[in-house]
Every structure is written in structure tokens, then in C-alpha cells.
CSV table of C-alpha atoms in Angstrom, one decimal:
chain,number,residue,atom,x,y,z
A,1,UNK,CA,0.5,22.1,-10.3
A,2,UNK,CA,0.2,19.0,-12.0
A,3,UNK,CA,2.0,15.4,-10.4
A,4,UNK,CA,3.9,13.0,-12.5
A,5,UNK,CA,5.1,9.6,-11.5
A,6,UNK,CA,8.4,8.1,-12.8
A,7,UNK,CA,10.8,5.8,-11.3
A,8,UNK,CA,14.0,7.0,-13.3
A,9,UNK,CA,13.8,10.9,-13.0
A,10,UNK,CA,17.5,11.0,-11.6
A,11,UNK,CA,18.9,12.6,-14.8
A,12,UNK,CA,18.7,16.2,-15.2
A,13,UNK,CA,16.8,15.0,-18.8
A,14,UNK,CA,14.3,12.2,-18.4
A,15,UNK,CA,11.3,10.2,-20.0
A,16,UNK,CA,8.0,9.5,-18.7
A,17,UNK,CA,6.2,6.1,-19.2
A,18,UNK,CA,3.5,5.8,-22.1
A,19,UNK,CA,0.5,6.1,-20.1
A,20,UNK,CA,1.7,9.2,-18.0
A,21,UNK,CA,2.4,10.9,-21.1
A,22,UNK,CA,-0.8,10.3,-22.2
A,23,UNK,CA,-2.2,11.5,-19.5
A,24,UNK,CA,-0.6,14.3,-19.2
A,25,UNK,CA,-0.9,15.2,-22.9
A,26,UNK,CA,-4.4,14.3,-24.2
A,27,UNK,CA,-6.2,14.4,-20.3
A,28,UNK,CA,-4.4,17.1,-18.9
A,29,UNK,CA,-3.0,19.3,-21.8
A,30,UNK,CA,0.3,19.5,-20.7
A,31,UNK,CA,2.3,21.5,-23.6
A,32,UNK,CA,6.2,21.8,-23.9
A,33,UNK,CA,7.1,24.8,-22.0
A,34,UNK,CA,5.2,23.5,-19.7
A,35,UNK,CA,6.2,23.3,-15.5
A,36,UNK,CA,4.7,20.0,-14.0
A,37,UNK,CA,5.8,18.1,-10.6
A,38,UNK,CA,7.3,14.7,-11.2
A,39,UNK,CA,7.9,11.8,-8.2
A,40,UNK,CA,10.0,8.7,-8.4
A,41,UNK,CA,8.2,6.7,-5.0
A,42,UNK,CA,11.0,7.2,-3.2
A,43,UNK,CA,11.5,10.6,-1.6
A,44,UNK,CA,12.8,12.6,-4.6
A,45,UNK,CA,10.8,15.5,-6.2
A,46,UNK,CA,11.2,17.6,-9.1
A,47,UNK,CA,10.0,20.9,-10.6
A,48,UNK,CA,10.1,19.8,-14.5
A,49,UNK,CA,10.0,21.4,-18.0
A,50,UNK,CA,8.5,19.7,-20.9
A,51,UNK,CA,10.7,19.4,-23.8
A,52,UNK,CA,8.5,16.8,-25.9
A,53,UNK,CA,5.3,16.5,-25.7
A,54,UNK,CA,4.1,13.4,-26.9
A,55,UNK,CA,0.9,10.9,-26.0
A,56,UNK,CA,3.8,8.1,-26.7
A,57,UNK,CA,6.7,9.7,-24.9
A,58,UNK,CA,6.9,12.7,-22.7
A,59,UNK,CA,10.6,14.3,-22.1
A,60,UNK,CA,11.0,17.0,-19.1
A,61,UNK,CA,14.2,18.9,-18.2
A,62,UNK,CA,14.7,19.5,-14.3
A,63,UNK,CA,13.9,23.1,-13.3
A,64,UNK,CA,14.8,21.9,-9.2
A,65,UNK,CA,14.8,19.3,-7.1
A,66,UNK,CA,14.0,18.2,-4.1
A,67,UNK,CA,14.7,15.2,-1.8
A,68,UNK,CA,13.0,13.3,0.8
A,69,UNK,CA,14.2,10.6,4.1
A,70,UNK,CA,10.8,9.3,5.5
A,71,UNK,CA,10.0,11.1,8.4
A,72,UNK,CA,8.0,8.7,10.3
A,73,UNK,CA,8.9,7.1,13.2
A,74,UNK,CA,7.1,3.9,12.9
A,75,UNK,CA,5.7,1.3,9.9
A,76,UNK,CA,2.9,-0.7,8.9
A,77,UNK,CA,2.7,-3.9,6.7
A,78,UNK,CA,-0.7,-4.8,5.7
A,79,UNK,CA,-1.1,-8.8,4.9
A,80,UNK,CA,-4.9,-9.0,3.8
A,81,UNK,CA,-6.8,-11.5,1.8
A,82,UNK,CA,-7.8,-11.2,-1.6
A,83,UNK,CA,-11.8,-10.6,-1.5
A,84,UNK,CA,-13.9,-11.9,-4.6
A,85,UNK,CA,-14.6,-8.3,-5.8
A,86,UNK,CA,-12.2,-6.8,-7.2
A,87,UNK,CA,-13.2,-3.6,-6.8
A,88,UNK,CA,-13.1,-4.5,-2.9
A,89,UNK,CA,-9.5,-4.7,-3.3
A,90,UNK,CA,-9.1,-1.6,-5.5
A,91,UNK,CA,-10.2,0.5,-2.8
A,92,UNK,CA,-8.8,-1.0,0.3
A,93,UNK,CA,-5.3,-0.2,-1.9
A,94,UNK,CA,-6.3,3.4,-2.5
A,95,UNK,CA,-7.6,4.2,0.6
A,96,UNK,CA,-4.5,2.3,2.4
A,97,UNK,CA,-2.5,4.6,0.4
A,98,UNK,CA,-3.5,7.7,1.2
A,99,UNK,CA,-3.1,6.8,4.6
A,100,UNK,CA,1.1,6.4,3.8
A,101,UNK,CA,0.8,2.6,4.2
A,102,UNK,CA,4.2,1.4,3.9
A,103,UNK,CA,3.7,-2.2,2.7
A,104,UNK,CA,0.6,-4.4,1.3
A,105,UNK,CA,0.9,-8.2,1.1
A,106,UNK,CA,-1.6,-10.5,0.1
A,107,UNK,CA,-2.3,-14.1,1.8
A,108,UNK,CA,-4.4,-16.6,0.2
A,109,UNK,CA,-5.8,-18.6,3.1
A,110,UNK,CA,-8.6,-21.7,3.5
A,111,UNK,CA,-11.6,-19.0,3.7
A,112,UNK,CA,-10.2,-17.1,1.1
A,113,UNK,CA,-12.7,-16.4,-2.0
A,114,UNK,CA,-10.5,-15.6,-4.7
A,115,UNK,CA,-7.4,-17.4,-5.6
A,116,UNK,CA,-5.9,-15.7,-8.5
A,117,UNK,CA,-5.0,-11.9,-8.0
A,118,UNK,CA,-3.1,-10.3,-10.8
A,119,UNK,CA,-1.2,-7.0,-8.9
A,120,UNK,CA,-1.1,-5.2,-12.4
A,121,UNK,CA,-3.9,-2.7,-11.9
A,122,UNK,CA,-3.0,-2.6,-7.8
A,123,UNK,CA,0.6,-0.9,-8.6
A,124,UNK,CA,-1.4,1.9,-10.7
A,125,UNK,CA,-3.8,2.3,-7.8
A,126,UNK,CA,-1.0,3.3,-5.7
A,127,UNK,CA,0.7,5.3,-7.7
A,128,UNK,CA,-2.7,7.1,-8.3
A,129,UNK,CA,-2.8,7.6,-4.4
A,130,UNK,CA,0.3,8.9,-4.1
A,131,UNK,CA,0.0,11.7,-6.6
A,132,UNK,CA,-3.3,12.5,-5.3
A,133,UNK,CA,-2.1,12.5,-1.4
A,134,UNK,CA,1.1,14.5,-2.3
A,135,UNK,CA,3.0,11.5,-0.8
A,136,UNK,CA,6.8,11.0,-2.0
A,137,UNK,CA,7.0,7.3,-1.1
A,138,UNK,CA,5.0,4.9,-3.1
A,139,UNK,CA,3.5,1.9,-1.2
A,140,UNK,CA,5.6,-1.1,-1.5
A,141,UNK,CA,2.9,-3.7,-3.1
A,142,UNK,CA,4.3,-7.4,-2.6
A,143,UNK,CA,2.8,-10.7,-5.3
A,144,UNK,CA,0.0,-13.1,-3.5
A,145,UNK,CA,1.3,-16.0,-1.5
A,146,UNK,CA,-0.3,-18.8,0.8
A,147,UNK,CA,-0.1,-18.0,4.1
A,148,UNK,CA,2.2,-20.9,4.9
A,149,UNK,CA,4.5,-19.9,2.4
A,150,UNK,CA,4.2,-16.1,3.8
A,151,UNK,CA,5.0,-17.1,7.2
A,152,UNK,CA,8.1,-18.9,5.9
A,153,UNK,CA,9.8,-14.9,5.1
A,154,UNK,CA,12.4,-13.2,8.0
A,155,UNK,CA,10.1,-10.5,9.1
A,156,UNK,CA,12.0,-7.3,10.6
A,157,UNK,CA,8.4,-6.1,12.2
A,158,UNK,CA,9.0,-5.6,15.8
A,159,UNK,CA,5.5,-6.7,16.4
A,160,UNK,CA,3.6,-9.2,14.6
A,161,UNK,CA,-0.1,-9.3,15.2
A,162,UNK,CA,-3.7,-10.7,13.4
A,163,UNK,CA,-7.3,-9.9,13.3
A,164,UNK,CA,-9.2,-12.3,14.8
A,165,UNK,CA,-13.2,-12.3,15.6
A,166,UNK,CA,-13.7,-13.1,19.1
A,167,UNK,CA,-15.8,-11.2,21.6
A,168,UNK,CA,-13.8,-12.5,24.5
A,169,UNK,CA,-10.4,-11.3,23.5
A,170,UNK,CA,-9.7,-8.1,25.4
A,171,UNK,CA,-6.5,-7.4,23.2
A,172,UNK,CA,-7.7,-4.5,20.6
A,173,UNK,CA,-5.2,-3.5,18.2
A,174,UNK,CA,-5.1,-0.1,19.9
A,175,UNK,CA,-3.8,-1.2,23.5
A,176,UNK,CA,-1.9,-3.7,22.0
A,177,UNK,CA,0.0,-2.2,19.6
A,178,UNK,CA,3.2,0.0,20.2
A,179,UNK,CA,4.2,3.5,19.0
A,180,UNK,CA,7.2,4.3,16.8
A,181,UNK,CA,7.3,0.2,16.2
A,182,UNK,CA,7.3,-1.5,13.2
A,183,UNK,CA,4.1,-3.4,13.0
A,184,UNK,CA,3.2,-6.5,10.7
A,185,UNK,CA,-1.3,-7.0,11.1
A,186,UNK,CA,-2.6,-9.6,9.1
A,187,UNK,CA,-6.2,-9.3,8.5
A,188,UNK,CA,-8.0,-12.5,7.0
A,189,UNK,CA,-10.9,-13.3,4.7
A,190,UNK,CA,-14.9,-13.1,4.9
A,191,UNK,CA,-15.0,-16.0,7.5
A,192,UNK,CA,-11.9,-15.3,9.3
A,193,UNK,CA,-8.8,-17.2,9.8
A,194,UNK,CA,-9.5,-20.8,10.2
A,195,UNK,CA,-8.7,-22.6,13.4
A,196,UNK,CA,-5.6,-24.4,11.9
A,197,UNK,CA,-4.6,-21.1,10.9
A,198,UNK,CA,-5.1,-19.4,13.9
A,199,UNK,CA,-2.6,-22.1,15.4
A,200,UNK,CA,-0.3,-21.6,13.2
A,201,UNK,CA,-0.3,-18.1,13.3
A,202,UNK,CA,0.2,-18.4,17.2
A,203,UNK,CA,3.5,-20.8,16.6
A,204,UNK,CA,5.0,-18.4,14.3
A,205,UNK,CA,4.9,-15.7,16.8
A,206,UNK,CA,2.2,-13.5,16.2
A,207,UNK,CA,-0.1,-12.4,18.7
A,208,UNK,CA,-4.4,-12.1,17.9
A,209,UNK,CA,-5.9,-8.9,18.5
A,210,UNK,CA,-9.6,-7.5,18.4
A,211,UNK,CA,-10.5,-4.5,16.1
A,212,UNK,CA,-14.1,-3.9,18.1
A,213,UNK,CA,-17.5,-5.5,18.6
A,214,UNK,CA,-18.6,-5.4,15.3
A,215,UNK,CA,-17.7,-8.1,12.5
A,216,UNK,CA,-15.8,-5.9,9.6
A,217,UNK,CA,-15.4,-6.5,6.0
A,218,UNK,CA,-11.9,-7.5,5.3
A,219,UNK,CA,-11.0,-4.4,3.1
A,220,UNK,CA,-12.6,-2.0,6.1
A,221,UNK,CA,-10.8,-4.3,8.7
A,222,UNK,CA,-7.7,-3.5,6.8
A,223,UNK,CA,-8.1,-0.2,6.5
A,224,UNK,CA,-9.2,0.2,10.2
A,225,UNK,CA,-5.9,-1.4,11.5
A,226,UNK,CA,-3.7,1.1,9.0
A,227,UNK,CA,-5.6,3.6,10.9
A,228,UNK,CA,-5.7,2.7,13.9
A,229,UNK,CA,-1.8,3.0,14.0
A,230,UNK,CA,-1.5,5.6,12.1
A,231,UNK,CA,-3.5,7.6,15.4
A,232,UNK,CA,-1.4,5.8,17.7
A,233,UNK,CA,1.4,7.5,16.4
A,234,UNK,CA,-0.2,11.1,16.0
A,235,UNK,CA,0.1,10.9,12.0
């Protein structure tokens, strides 16, 4: 059965957003009569029947219901850099995703290549995700800020930790990270946190770790740390 994504489907009647009802009209076919599964993001799932069905405005009557607490035991907030391609970014969203990444940041720091990241197209990447994952939480995607200004936030991450290339550190995020924690991993840009940065990120509490031998992208860096984890907790 098809997924839908709206935020506002607590109503037993409800309306779907433009471009979902386009989608699910001219892509997918979807006629009234129709029984489609629609998700809000946040752990509530119905069984739906189309009542109008428009490209400009889908409207769907609940059939049931269904309602979801997260069941994991632990979290993970992902604070990347923006790379220069966009596509880069696109995927390391997507992929997150799928993986039930609870949070995505981004952190424009000295090394950082772009310095402008619009989060329009980000949101729709996750939402994509979701449906396709069969997830019932959507990620929580947070707007670009400088580091400095990042670090300013109350963090409620039990542990606060950062990719940082050196050979010599014997902390890898897997030994050094705890199960059923809340975990906050910043991962920097191509050319890694600058020295400055990696101060600062020391005085603010956070703690570098090594994600192997081999010098990652920063989109498969992030995605290795979401992984990594995600396997630490058996998920």
C-alpha cells in the first residue's frame, strides 16, 4: 500500500499538501475510494480513504489508526558540514534517514566549502526516507549555524563527541561511545576541523574520536558514525 506524509492528519477528515496530492494523483493514480497509508513524523499512522481526489488538494477520511512511542533506547544527532555538492548532502540526508537518525545539524566551520545551504529540498529528502523506510518519526532537520554559535545551544546528549583525523588517537567512535546514550558526533569538513576548532571543541566538552585508518568523505564519515551507533545498540 501506498505512504502519505502529512503533519495534520489528527482529524478523522483531513487534507494533504499540494505536492503529495500530486503525487499521489497524477504519479501514483490514487482514485477516491481509494485505501492509502498516511504518516504525520511523529508516531501516528492511518489507514485512509480518499474522498477528493485532486492534483491541488487531496482529502482522505480515517478507516484506522495507529499510534507510535519511539522504541529506541538511545539517540543520535548528527552535526556535519555542508559539502560544496549538493548532491553530497542530498544523500548523506537520505541515507541518514533510513538509518532512523534522530537529528541533523549543520555547522559551517573555517574548512567548510559552502556557506549558504538552503534546508528546503533537505526536509523533502527526509520525508522521502521515511516513507520509503516505513519509519513513523521524521528526522528532525535543524537551519545551518557557525560552529561557535552551535556550541553556544544546552545540549541534552549525554555524550558529546567529534571526528577528528589522527592516526595516533586510539579512541574510535565504537569503544568510545555508549549504548542506550544519547550521543551528539560532529563530523567536520573536507580538511577537517581546524586546530582552533579542535580547541574549542575540547573546552566545550566534547571528546575527539577516530572513525578508522582511512581518511572519509564527510557525508560517508557521517553516515559511518550514524552506523556505527546504530550497531552498538543492536538496531
Amino acid at each position: 500500500m501506498h505512504v502519505f506524509y502529512c503533519e495534520d492528519i489528527e482529524e478523522n477528515e483531513f487534507a494533504m499538501s499540494e505536492d503529495e496530492s500530486r503525487h499521489c494523483i497524477k504519479v501514483l493514480r490514487q482514485q477516491p475510494g481509494d485505501t492509502i497509508t498516511v504518516v504525520n513524523g511523529k508516531g501516528l499512522e492511518k489507514q485512509a480513504r480518499i474522498v477528493v481526489g485532486k492534483p491541488s488538494k487531496v482529502v482522505c477520511e480515517t478507516i484506522s489508526e495507529n499510534r507510535s512511542a519511539k522504541s529506541k533506547d538511545f539517540r543520535v544527532h548528527v552535526a556535519i558540514s555542508p559539502t560544496k555538492n549538493m548532491d553530497r548532502i542530498e544523500w548523506f540526508v537520505e541515507k541518514s534517514c533510513e538509518l532512523d537518525i534522530d537529528e541533523i545539524s549543520f555547522i559551517y566551520t573555517e574548512h567548510s566549502e559552502r556557506k549558504v545551504l538552503k534546508t528546503d529540498r533537505l526536509h523533502k529528502k527526509s520525508i522521502s526516507a521515511l516513507k520509503q523506510s516505513g519509519g513513523r518519526f521524521k528526522t528532525i532537520i535543524n537551519e545551518p549555524l557557525k560552529l561557535k554559535e552551535f556550541l553556544k545551544q544546552e545540549f541534552t546528549e549525554d555524550q558529546k563527541l567529534f571526528a577528528f583525523v589522527d592516526p595516533e588517537n586510539p579512541d574510535t567512535l565504537k569503544n568510545k561511545a555508549l549504548p542506550k546514550s544519547k550521543n551528539l558526533i560532529l563530523i567536520g569538513p573536507e580538511g577537517d576541523f581546524s586546530l582552533n576548532e579542535y580547541n574549542l571543541l575540547i573546552q566545550n566538552g566534547f571528546e575527539a574520536v577516530s572513525l578508522g585508518q582511512k581518511v572519509l568523505r564527510t557525508e560517508t564519515a557521517g553516515i559511518i558514525a550514524c552506523h556505527s551507533v546504530n550497531f552498538l545498540n543492536d538496531f
